[in-house]
Short mmCIF file of C-alpha atoms in Angstrom, two decimals:
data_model
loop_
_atom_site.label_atom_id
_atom_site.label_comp_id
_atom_site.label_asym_id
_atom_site.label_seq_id
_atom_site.Cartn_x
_atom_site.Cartn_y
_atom_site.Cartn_z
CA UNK A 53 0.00 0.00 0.00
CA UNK A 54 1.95 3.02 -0.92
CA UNK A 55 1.59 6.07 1.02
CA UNK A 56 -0.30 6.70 4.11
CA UNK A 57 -3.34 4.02 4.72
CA UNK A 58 -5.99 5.76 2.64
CA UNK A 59 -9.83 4.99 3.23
CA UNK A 60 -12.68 5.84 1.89
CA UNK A 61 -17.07 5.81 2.48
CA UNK A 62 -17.73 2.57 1.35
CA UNK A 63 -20.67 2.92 -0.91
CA UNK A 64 -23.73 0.28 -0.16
CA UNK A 65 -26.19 2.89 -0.78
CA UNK A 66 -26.55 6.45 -2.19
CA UNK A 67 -28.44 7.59 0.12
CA UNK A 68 -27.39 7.79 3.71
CA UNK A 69 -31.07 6.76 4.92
CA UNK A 70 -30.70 3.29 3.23
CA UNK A 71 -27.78 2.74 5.75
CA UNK A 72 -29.78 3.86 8.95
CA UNK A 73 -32.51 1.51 7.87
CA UNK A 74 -30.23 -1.86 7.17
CA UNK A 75 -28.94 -0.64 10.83
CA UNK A 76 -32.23 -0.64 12.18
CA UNK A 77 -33.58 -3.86 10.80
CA UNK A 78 -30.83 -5.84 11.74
CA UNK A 79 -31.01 -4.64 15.59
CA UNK A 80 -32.99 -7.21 17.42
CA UNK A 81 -31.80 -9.90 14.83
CA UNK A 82 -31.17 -13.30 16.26
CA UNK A 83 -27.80 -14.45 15.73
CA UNK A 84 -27.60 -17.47 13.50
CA UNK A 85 -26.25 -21.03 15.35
CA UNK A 86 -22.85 -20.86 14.01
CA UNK A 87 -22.65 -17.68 15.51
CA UNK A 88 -24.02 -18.71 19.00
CA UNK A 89 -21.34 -21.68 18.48
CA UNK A 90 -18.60 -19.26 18.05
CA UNK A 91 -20.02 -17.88 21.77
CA UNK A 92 -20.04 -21.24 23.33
CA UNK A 93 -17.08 -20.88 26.40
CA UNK A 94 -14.97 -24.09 25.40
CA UNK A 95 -15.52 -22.51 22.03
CA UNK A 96 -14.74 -19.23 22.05
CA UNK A 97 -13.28 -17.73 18.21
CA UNK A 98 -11.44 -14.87 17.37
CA UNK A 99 -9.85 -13.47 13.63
CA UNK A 100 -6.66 -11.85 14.17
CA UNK A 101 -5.47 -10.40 11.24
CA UNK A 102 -2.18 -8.78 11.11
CA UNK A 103 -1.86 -5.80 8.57
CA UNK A 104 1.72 -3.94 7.58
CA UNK A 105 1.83 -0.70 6.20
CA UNK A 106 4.65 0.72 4.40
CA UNK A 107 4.38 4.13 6.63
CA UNK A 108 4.31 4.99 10.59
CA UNK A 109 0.67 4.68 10.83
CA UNK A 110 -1.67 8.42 11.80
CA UNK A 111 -4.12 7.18 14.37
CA UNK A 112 -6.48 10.18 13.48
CA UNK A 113 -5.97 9.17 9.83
CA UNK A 114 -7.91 5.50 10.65
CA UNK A 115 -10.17 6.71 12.77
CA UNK A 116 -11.70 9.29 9.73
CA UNK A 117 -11.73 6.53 7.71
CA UNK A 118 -13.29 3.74 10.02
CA UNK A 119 -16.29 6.25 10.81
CA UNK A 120 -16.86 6.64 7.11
CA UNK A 121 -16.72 3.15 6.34
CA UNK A 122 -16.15 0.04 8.82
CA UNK A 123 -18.22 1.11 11.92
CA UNK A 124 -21.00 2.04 8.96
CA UNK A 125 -21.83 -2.04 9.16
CA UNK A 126 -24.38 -3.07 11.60
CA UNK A 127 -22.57 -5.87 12.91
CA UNK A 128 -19.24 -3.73 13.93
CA UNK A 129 -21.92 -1.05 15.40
CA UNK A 130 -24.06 -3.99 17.22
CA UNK A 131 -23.47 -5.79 20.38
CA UNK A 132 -24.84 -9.53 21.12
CA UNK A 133 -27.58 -9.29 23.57
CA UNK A 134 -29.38 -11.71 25.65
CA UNK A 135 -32.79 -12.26 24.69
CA UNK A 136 -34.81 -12.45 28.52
CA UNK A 137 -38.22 -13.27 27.10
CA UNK A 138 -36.60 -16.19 24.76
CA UNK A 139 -34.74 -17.78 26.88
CA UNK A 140 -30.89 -17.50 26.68
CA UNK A 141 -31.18 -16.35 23.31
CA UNK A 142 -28.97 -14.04 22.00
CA UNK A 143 -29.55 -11.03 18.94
CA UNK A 144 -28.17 -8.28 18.03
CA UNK A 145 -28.53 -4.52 19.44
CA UNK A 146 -27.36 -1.75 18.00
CA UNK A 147 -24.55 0.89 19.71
CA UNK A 148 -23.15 3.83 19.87
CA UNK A 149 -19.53 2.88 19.05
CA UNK A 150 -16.60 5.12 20.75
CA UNK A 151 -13.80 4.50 18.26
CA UNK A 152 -11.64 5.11 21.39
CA UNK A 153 -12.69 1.99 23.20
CA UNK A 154 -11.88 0.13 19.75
CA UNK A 155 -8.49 1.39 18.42
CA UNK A 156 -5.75 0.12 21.19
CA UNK A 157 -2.31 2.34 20.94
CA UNK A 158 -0.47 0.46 23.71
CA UNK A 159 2.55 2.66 24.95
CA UNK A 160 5.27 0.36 23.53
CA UNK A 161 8.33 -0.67 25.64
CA UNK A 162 11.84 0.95 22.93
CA UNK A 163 14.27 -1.76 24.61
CA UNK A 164 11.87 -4.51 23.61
CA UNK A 165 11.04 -3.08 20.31
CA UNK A 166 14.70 -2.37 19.41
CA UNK A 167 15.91 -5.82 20.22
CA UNK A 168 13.76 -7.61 18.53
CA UNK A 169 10.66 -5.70 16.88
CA UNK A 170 9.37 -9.39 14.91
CA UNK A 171 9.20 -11.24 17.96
CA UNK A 172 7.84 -8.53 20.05
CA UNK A 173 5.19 -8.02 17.31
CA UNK A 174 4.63 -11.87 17.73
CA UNK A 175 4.90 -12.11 21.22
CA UNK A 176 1.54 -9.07 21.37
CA UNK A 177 -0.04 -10.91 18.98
CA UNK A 178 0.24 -14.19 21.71
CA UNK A 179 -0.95 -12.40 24.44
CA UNK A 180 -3.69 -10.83 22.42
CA UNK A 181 -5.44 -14.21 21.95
CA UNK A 182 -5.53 -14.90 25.76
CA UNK A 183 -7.54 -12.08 26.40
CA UNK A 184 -11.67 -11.97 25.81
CA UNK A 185 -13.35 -9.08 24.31
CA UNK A 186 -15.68 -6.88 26.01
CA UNK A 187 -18.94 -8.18 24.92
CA UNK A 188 -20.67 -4.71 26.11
CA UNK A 189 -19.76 -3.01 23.42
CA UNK A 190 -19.14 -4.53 19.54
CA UNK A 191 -16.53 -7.27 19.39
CA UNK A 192 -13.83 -5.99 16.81
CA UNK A 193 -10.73 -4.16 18.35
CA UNK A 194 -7.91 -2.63 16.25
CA UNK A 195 -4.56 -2.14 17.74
CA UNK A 196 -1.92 0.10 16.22
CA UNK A 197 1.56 -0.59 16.63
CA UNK A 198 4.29 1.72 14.84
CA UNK A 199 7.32 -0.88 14.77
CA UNK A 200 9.72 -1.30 12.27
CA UNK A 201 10.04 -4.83 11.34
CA UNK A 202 11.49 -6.80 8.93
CA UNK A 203 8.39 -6.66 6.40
CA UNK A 204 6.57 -3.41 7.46
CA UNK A 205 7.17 0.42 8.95
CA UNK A 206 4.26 -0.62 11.02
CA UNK A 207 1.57 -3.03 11.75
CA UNK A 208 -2.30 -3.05 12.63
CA UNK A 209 -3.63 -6.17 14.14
CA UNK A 210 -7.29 -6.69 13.77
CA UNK A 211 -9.35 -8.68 16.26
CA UNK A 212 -12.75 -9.84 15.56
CA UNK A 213 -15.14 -12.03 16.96
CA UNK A 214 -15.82 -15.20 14.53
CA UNK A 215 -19.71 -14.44 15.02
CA UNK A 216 -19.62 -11.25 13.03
CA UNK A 217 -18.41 -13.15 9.57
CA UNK A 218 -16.29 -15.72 8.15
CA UNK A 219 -12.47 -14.81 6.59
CA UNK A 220 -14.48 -14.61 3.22
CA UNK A 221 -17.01 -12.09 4.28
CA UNK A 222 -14.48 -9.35 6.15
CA UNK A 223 -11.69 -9.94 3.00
CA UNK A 224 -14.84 -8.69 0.59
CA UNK A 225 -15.81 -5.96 3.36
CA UNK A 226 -11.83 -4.41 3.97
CA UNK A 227 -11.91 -4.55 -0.11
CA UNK A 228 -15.19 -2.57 -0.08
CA UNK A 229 -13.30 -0.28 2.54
CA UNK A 230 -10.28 0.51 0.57
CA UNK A 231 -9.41 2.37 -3.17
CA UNK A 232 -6.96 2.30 -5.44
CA UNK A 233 -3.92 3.89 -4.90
CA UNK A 234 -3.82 5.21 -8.02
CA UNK A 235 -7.49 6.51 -8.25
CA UNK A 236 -8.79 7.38 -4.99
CA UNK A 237 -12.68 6.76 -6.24
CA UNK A 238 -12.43 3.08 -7.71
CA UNK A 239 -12.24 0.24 -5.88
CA UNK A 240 -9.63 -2.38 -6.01
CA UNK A 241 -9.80 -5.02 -8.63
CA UNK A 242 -9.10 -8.68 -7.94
CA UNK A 243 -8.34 -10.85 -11.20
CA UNK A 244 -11.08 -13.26 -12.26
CA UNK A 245 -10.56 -16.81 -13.38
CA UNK A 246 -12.68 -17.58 -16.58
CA UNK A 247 -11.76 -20.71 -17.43
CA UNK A 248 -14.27 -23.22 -17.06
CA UNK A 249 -13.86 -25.68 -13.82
CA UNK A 250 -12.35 -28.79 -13.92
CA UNK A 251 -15.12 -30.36 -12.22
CA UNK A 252 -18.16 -28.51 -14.83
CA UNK A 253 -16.11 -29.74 -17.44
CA UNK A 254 -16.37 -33.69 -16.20
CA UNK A 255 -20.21 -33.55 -15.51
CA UNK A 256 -20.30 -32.19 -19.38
CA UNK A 257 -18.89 -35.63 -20.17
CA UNK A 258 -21.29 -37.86 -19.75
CA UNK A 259 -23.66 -39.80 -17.55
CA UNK A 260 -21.12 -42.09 -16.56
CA UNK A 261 -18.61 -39.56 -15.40
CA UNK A 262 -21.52 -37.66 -13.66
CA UNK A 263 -22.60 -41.15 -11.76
CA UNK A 264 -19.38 -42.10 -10.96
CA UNK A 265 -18.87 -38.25 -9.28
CA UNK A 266 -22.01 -38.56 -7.33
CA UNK A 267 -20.33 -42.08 -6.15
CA UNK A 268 -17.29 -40.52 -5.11
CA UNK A 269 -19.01 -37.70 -3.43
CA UNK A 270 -21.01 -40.34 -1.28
CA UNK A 271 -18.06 -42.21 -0.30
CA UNK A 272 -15.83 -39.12 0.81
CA UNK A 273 -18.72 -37.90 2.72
CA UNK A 274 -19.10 -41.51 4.47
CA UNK A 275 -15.50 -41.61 5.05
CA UNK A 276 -15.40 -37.91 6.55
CA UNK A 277 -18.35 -39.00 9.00
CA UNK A 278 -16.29 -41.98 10.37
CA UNK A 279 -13.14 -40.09 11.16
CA UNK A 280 -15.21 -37.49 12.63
CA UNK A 281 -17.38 -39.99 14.86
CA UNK A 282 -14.12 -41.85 15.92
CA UNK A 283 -11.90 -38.24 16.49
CA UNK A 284 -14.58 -37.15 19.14
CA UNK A 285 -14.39 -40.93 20.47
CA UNK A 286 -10.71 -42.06 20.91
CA UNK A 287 -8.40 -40.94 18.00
CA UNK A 288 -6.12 -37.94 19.19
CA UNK A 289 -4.23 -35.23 17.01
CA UNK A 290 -1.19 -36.14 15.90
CA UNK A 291 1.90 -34.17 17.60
CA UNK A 292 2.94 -31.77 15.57
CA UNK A 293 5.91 -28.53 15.89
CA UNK A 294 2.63 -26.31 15.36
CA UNK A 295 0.35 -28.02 17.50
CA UNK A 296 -0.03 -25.73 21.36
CA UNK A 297 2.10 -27.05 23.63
CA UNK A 298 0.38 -27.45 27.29
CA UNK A 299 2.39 -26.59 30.03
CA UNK A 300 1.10 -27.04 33.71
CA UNK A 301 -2.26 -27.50 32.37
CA UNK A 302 -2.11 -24.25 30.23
CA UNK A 303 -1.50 -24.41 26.53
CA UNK A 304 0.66 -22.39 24.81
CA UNK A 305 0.20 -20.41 21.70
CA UNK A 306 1.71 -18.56 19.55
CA UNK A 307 1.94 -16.57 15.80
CA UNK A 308 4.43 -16.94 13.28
CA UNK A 309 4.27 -15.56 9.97
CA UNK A 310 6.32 -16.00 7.31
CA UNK A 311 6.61 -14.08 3.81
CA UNK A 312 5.87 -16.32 0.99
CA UNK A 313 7.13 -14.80 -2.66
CA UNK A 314 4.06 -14.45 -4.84
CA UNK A 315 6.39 -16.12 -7.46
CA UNK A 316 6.84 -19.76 -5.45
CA UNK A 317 2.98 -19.39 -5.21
CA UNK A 318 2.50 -19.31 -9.45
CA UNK A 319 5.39 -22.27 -9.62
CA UNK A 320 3.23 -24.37 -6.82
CA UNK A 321 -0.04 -23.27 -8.91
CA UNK A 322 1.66 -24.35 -12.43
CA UNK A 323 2.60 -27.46 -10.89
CA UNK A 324 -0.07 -28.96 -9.33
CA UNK A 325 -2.18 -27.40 -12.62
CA UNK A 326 -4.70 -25.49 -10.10
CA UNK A 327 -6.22 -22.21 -10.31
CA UNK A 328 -5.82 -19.78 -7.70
CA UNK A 329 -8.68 -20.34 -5.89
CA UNK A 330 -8.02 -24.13 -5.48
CA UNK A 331 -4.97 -23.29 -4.61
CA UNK A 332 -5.86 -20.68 -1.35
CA UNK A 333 -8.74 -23.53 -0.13
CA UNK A 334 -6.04 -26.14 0.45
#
């Protein structure tokens, strides 16, 4: 991203009233039961996404921009809510959201940073995971951290609660959030495939290929039920470098990144002969 972190008013509607009454409609909005899943206290899911920007980032400069676009969405202006005359039901409410309980500058210790500004990055990022978000007020947090490391002048690490969307839903909505560089009005492009799929090309060859598809469809999905069945019965996880460790009854986590070239990516693509999108769902 060159330049300062530039956003802009996403536009969902043309008219500012269209936006007050999506917000309005979705308040008392039951959440769906993945959602109340991702609530569940053994079960308890967070995004962190970890941003770098090529510039020290301007606090004041993200807060303009997340009032014009990202606190805009009723689920990062609502708060989960339980439901007294259903039960323990929970919906949605909508918020006044204070930017300033959301955007997290923590004063930042120079010795640590100096030393070693990637593992102190990764070692925040650890600790960040261990601690719950406020569920009084909407459950996204943004926390700005101007360190130099290897890869970045500085970094913004999102945190989001898994009920408000899946990692495909908030990619499309920070797309709809940002413009190009280049023209501060049009939105980013992402490159289409338009080659036909491999697997609408089999069905197109015949009934036999189609049968023997619907065949191996039943059989993975048998197969997929077993190992689930016996997983939650006796078969453990296999011990792995990046599995937690548990020490003293706690386990350990931690996140490591690691830049990939965009060129190993194509050769692994070319190889395999998949298309990006297989590629990113492995």
């Amino acid at each position: 991203m060159a330049g300062e972190i530039r956003t802009a008013e996403v536009v969902v509607a043309a008219d500012i009233k269209a936006i007050d009454k999506e917000k309005s409609s979705f308040t008392g909005y039951a959440l769906s039961p993945a959602a109340r899943l991702f609530h569940s206290p053994k079960f308890n899911c967070y995004i962190v996404a970890i941003m770098g920007c090529k510039t020290k980032i301007n606090p004041a400069v993200v807060k303009l921009g997340l009032e014009r676009t990202l606190i805009k969405h009723p689920r990062f202006s609502s708060k989960p809510v339980v439901d007294g005359c259903k039960g323990r039901k929970m919906k949605w409410e909508q918020t006044e959201v204070n930017l300033d309980d959301h955007i997290i500058i923590p004063n930042l210790d120079d010795g640590d940073v100096v030393e070693s500004p990637d593992k102190f990055v990764e070692d925040y990022v650890s600790h960040l995971t261990t601690l719950p978000l406020d569920l009084n007020k909407p459950l996204w947090e943004l926390h700005l951290l101007n360190v130099k490391t290897s890869d970045a002048e500085a970094v913004g690490v999102f945190k989001i609660h898994h009920s408000i969307g899946d990692g495909a839903s908030l990619v499309s909505l920070l797309l709809a959030c940002t413009r190009k560089s280049s023209d501060t009005e049009e939105l980013p492009t992402v490159p289409m495939n338009n080659k036909p799929s491999p697997g609408a090309a089999a069905l197109s060859g015949g009934v036999f290929l189609l049968i023997w598809t619907l065949l191996k469809l039943i059989w993975n999905t048998l197969v997929d039920l077993f190992l689930f069945a016996a997983t939650m019965l006796f078969l453990k996880d296999t011990k792995t470098p990046i599995k937690a460790l548990t020490v003293e009854g706690q386990q350990l986590r931690r996140f490591v990144h690691r830049t990939v070239s965009l060129d190993d990516i194509k050769l692994v693509k070319n190889a395999l002969n998949m298309v990006q999108s297989d590629l990113f769902c492995q």
